[in-house]
CSV table of C-alpha atoms in Angstrom, one decimal:
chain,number,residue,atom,x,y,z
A,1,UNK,CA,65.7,91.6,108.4
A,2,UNK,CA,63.3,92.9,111.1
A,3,UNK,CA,63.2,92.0,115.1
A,4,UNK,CA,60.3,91.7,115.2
A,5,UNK,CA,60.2,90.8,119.7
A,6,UNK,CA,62.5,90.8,122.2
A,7,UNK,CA,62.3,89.0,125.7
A,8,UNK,CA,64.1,90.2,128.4
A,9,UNK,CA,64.8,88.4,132.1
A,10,UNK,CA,67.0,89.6,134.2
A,11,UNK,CA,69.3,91.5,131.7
A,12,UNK,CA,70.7,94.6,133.7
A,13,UNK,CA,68.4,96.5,134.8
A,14,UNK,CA,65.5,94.2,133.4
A,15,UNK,CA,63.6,91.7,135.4
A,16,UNK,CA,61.4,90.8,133.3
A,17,UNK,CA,60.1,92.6,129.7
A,18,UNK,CA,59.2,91.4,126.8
A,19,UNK,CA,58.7,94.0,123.5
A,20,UNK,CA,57.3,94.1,120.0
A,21,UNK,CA,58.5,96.0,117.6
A,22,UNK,CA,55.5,97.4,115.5
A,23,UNK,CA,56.9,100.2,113.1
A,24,UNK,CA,60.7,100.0,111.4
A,25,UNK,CA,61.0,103.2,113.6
A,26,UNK,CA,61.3,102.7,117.5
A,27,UNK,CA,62.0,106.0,119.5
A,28,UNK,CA,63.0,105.0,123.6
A,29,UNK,CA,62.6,107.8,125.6
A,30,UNK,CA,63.7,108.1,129.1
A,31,UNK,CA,66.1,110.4,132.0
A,32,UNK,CA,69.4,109.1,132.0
A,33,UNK,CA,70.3,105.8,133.9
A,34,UNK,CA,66.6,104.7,133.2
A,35,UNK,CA,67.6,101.4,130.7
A,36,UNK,CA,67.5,102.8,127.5
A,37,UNK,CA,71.3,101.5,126.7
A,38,UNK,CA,70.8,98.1,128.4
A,39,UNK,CA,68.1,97.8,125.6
A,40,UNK,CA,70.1,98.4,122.3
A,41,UNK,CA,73.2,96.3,124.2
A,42,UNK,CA,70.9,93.1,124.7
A,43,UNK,CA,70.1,93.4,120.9
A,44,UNK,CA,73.9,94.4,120.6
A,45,UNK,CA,75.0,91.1,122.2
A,46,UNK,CA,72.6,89.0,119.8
A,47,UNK,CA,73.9,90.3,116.7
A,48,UNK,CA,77.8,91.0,117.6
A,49,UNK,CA,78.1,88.2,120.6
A,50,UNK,CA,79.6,91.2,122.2
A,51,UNK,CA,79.3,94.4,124.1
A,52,UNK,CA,80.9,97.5,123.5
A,53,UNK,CA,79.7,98.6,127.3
A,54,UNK,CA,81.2,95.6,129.1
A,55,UNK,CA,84.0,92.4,128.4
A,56,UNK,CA,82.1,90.2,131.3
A,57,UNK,CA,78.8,88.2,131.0
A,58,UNK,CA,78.6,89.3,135.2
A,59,UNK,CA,77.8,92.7,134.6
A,60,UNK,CA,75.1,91.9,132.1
A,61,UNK,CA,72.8,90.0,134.5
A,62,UNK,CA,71.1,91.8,137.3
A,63,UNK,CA,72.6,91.6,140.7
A,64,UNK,CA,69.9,89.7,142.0
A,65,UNK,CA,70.4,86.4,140.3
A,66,UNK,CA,73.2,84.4,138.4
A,67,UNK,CA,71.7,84.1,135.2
A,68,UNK,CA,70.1,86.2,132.4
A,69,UNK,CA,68.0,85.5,129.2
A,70,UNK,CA,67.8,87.5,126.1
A,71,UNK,CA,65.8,85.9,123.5
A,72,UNK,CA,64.0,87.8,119.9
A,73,UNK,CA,62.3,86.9,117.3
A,74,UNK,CA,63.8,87.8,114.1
A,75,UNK,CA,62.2,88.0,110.6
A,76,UNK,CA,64.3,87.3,107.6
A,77,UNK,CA,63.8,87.5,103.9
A,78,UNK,CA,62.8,83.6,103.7
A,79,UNK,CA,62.7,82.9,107.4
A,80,UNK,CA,61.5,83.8,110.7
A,81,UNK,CA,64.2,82.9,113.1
A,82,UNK,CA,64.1,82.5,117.6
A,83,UNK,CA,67.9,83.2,118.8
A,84,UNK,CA,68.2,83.4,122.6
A,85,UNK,CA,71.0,83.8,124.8
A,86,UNK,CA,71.5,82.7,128.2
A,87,UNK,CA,74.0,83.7,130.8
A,88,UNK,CA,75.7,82.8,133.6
A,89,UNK,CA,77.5,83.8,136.6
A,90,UNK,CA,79.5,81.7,137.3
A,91,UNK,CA,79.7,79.3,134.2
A,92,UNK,CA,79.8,80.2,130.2
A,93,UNK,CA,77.1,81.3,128.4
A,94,UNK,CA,75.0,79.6,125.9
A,95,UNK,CA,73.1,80.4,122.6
A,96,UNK,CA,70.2,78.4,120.9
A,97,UNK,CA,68.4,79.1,117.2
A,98,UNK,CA,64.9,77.9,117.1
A,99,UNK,CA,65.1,76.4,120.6
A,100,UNK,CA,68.1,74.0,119.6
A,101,UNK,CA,71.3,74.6,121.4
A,102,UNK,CA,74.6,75.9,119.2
A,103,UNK,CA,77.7,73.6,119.9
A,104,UNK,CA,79.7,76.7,118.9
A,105,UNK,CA,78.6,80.5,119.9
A,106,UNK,CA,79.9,81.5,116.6
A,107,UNK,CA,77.2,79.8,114.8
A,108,UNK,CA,74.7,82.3,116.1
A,109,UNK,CA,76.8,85.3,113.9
A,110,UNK,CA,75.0,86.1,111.0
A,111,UNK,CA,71.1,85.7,112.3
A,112,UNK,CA,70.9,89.3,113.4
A,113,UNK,CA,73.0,91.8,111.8
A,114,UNK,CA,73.2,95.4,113.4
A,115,UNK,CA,75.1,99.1,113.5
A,116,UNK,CA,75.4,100.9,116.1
A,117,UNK,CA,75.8,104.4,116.8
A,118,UNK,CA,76.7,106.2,119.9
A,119,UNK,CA,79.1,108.8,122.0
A,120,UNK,CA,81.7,106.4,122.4
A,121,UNK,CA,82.0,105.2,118.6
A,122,UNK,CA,83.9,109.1,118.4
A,123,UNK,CA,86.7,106.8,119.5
A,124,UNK,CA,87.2,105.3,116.4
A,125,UNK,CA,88.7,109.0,115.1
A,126,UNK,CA,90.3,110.2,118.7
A,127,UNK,CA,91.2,106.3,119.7
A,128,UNK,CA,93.9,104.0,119.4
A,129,UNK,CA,94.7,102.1,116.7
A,130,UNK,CA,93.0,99.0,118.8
A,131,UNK,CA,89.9,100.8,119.1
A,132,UNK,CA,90.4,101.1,115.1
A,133,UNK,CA,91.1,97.3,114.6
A,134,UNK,CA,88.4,96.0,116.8
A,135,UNK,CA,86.2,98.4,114.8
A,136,UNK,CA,86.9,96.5,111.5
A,137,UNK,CA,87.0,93.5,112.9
A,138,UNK,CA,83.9,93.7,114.7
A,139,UNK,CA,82.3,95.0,110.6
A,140,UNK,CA,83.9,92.1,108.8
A,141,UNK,CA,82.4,89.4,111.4
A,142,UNK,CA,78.7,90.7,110.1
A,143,UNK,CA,80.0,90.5,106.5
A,144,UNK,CA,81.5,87.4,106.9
A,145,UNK,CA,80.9,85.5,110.2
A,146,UNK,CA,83.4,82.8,109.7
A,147,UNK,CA,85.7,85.7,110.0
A,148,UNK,CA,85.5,85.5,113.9
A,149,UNK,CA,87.1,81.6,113.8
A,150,UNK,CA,89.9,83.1,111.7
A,151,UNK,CA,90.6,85.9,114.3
A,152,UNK,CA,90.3,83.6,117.9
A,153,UNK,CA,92.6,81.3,115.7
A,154,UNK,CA,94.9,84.0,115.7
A,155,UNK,CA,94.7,85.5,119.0
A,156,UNK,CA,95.4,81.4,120.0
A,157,UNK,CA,98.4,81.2,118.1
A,158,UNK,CA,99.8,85.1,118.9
A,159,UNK,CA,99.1,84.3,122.9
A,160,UNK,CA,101.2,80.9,122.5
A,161,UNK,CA,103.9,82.6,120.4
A,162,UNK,CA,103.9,85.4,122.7
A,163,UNK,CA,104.6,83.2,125.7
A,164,UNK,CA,107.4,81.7,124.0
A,165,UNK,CA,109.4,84.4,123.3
A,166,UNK,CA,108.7,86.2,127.1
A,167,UNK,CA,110.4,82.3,128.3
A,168,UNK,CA,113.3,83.2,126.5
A,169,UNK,CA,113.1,87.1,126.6
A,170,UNK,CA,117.4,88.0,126.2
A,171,UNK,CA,118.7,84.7,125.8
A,172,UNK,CA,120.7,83.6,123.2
A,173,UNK,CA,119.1,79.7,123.6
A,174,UNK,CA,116.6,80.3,121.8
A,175,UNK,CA,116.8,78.3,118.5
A,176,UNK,CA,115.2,79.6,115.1
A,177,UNK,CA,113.2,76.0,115.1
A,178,UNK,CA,111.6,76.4,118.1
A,179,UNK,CA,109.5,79.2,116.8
A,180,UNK,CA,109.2,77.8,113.6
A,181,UNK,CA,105.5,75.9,114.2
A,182,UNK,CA,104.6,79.1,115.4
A,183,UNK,CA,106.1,81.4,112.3
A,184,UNK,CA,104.0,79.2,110.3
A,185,UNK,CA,100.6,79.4,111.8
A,186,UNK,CA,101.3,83.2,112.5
A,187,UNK,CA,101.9,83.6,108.8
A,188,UNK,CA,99.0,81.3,107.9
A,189,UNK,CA,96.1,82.5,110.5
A,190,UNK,CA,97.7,86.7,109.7
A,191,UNK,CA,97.5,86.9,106.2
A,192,UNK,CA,94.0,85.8,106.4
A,193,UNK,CA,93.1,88.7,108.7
A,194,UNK,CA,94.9,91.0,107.1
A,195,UNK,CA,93.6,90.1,103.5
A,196,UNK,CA,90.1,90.1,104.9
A,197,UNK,CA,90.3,93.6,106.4
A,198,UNK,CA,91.9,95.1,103.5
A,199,UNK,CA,89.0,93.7,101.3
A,200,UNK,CA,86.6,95.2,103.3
A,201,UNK,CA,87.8,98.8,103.6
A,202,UNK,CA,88.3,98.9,100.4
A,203,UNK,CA,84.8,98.2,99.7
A,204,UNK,CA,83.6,100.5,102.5
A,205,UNK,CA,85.8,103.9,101.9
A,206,UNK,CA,83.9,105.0,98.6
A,207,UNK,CA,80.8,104.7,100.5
A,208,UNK,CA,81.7,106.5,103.5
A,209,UNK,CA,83.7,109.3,101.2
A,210,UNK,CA,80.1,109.8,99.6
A,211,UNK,CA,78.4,110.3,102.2
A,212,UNK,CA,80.8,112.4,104.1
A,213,UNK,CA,80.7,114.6,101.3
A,214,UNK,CA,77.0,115.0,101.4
A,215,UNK,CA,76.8,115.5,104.9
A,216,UNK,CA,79.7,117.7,105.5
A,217,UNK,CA,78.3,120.2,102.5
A,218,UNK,CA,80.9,122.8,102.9
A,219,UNK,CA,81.6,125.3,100.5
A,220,UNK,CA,85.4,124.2,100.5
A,221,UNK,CA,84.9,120.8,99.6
A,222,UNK,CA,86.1,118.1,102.3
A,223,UNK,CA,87.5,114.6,101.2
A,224,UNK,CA,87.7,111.9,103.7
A,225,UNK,CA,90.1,108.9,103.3
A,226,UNK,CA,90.2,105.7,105.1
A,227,UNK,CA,93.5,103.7,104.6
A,228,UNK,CA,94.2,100.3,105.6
A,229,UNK,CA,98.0,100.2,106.9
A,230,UNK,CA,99.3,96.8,107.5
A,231,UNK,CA,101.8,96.0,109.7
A,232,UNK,CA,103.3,93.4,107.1
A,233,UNK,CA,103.1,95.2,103.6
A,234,UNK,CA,101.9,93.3,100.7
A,235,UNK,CA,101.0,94.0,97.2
A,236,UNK,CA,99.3,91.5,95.4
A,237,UNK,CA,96.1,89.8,97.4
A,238,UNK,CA,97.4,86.3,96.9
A,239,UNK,CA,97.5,84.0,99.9
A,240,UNK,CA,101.0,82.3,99.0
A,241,UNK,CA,102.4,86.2,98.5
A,242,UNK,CA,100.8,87.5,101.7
A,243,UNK,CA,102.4,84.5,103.5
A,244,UNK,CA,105.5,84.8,101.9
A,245,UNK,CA,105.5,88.9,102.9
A,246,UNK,CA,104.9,87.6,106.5
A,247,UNK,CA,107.8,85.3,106.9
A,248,UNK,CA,110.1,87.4,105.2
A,249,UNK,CA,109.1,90.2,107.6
A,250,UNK,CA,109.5,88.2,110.5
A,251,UNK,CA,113.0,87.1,109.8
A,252,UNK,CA,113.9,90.9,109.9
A,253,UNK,CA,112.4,91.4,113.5
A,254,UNK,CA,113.3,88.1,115.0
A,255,UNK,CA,116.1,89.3,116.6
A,256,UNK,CA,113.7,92.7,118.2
A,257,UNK,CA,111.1,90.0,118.9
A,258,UNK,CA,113.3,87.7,121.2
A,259,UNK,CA,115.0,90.9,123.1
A,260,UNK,CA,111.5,92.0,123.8
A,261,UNK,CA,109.9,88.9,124.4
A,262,UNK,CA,106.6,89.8,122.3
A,263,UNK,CA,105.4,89.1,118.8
A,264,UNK,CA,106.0,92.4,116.8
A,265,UNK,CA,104.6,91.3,113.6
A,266,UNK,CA,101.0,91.0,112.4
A,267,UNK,CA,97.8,92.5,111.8
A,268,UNK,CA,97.2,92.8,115.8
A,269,UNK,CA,99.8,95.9,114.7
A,270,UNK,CA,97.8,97.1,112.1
A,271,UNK,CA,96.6,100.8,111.8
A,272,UNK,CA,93.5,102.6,109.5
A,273,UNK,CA,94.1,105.7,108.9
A,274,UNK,CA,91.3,108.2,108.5
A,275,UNK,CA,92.3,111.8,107.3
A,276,UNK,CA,90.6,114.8,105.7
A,277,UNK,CA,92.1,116.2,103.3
A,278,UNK,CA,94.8,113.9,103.3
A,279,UNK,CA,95.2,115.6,107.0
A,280,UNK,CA,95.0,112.6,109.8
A,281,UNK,CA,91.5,113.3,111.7
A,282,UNK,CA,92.5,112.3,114.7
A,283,UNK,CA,95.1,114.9,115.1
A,284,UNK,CA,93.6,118.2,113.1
A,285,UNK,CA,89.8,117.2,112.9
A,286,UNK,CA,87.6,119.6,114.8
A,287,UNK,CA,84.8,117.7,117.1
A,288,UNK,CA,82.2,118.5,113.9
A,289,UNK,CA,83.9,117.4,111.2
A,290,UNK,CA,84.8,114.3,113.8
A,291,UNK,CA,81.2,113.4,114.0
A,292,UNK,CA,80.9,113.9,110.5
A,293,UNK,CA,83.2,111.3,109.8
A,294,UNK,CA,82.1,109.1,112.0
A,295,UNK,CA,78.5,109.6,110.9
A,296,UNK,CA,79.3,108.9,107.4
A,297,UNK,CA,81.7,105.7,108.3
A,298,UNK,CA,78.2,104.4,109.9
A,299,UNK,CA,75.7,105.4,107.0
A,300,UNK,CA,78.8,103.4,104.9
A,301,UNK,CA,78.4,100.5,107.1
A,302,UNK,CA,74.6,99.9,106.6
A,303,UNK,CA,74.6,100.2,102.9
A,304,UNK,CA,77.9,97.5,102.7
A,305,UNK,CA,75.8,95.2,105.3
A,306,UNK,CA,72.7,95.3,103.1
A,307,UNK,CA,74.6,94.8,99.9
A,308,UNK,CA,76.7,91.9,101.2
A,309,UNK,CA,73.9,90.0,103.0
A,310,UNK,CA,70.9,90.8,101.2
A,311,UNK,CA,69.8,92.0,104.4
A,312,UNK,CA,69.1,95.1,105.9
A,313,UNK,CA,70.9,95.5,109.0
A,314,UNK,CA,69.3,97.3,112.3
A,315,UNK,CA,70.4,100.9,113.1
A,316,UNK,CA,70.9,101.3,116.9
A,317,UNK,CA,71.5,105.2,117.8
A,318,UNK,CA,72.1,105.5,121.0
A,319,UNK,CA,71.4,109.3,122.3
A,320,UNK,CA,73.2,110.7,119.7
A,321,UNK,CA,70.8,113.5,118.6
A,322,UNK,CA,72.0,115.4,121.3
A,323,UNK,CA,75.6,115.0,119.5
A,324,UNK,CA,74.8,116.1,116.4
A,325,UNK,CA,73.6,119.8,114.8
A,326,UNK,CA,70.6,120.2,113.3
A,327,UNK,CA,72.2,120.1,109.9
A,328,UNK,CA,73.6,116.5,111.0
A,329,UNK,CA,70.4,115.4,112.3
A,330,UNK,CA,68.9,116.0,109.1
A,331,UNK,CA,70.8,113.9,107.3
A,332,UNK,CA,70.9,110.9,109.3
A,333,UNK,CA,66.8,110.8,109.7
A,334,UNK,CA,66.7,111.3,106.3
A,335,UNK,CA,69.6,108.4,104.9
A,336,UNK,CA,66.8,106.0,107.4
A,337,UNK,CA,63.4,106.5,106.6
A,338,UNK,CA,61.6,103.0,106.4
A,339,UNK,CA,64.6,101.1,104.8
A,340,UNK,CA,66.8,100.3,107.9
A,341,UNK,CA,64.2,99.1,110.8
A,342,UNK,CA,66.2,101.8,113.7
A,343,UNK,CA,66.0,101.4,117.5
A,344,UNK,CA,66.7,104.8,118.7
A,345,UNK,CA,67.0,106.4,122.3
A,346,UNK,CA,66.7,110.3,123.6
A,347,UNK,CA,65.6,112.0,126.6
A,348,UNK,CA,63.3,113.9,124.7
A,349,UNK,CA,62.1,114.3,121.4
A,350,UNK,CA,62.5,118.2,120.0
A,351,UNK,CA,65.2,116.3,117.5
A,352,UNK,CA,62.6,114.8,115.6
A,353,UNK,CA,59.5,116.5,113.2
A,354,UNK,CA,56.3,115.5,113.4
A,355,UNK,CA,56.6,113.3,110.7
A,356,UNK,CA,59.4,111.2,111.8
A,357,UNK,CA,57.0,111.0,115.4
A,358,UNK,CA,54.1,110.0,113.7
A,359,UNK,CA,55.3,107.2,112.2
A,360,UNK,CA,57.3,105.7,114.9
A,361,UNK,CA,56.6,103.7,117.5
A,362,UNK,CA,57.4,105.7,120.4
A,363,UNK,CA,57.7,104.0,124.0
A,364,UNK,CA,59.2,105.4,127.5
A,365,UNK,CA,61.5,103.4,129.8
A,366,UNK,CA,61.5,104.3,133.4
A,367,UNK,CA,64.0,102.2,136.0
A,368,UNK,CA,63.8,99.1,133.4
A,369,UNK,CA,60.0,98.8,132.2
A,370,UNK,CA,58.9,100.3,129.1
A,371,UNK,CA,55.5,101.3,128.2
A,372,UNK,CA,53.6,103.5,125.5
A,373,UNK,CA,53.0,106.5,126.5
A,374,UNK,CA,49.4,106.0,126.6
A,375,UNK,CA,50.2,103.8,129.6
A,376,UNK,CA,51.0,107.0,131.6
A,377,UNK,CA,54.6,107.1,132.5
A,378,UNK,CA,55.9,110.3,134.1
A,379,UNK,CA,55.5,113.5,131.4
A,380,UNK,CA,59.0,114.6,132.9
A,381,UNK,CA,60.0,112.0,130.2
């Protein structure tokens, strides 16, 4: 999988620019506040339908205008493929795959697969257990796109359930049978999510306790574990079981559910637990072994994407040279190389070798329009 050109219009801070990708390493160097974000989100938003800057469509478009654009051209293994993306403020947006509209924006998951990398993803070891969930969610989605109908069915039925039980929040009138439609399809539309994550973590935790040991490469040896902890246990990965283990538990909270008025069971309660030494990170971890971890969850992700898809996915690294020793550095240029095309952006360049430079594309953003350096952009850059 390579992106081969993107086409901005009137994307944040973007009026108009359109790039092409000419090396599977692309170094964006700018100050601060110059764009350099707004262009790994725009490719965010294509692969992931989301963005982990902003949860509304109006602050993606520029303030100028009500409507935005993001389209790319993307080269698969058997296919090239044109996804674009159009915004709107007011009014939903709207996706389109070789210039034919998508009746669903779901359908668009899948075409572009991508990690990213930046400052904020150390929230995933000093977060909440939401930041956690929407993490896995967000990786099982690119592993299995029809993943994301499963979850928005259950956020529909939760939010109706939910409602329900605040109606009758303390009463007494509230008969077993009038939740029952909803015990069902919470039991049904859970234990799909929940048997879904655990599948995945499982596949991903050997591969991220690989390379956090390589990475770490401490004299006293460092394990990292990453544990799925549902909110309804279960044992065997049998739909009918898992369904069963739902209902069961939510006969033993209905009476904390009605006297609260909220759903307390489900995988929208779920935790992962990530420890070091059987120690919980989040807690204990020092701010370099929490980068380790997080570093090595990430190099874990890629090689899971690849393997499931048959695709590479795109690395997006967001400044986060400047968060990383040397030692750290070293080993995430070196996982990359030429296999993973990577989209990466620094205000200067003293964290890469002469190698790595020579054989990337290197251009310079300055207030939302890029160049090559031979176009003469500031040198402050």
């Amino acid at each position: 999988m390579y992106l081969q050109h993107l086409h901005l219009r009137n994307f944040r801070n973007y009026r108009d620019q359109a790039l092409t990708f000419t090396a599977p390493k692309t170094i964006i160097l700018g100050n601060n506040a110059q764009g350099k974000s707004n262009l790994l989100e725009a490719i965010e938003l294509l692969a992931t339908l989301k963005s982990h800057r902003s949860s509304r469509d109006r602050d993606l478009i520029h303030h100028s205008t009500d409507i935005s654009q993001i389209n790319a051209t993307i080269a698969q293994r058997y296919s090239t493929v044109e996804l674009g993306c159009t915004l709107r403020h007011p009014g939903r947006r709207t996706l389109s795959r070789n210039c034919e509209p998508l009746k669903r924006q779901l359908d668009a998951l899948g075409t572009l697969n991508a990690v990213q990398f930046s400052s904020l993803d150390l929230d995933l070891v000093r977060g909440t257990p939401d930041d956690r969930r929407r993490w896995l969610d967000d990786l099982v989605v690119q592993l299995e796109p029809v993943y994301a109908h499963i979850l928005q069915q259950y956020t529909h039925v939760l939010r109706q359930r939910n409602a329900l039980l605040r109606r009758h929040r303390g009463e007494q009138t509230l008969a077993p049978q009038e939740l029952a439609l909803w015990d069902a399809q919470l039991a049904a539309h859970g234990s799909r999510v929940t048997r879904r994550r655990a599948r995945v973590l499982q596949r991903l935790a050997p591969l991220a306790q690989a390379w956090h040991s390589e990475i770490s490469g401490s004299s006293q040896p460092e394990t990292l574990t990453l544990t799925y902890c549902p909110n309804v246990p279960w044992q065997e990965d049998d739909p009918q079981q898992v369904q069963q283990a739902f209902f069961d538990r939510i006969q033993q909270r209905q009476r904390v559910e009605t006297q609260r008025g909220t759903t307390v069971v489900g995988p929208h309660r779920d935790e992962i637990e990530l420890c070091i030494n059987d120690i919980p990170a989040r807690a204990y971890a020092s701010q370099g072994q929490q980068r380790t971890l997080v570093l090595a969850i990430k190099l874990a992700e890629l090689h899971l994407i690849e393997t499931v898809t048959g695709e590479p996915p795109l690395l997006l690294l967001d400044d986060v040279l400047a968060e990383l020793d040397l030692q750290r550095q070293n080993h995430l240029l070196a996982a990359i190389q030429d296999r993973f095309q990577t989209v990466i952006t620094t205000t200067h360049l003293a964290g890469f070798d002469a190698a790595w430079q020579q054989s990337a594309q290197q251009l310079t953003v300055e207030s939302g329009k890029i160049a090559s350096p031979a176009q003469g952009l500031p040198p402050s850059l």
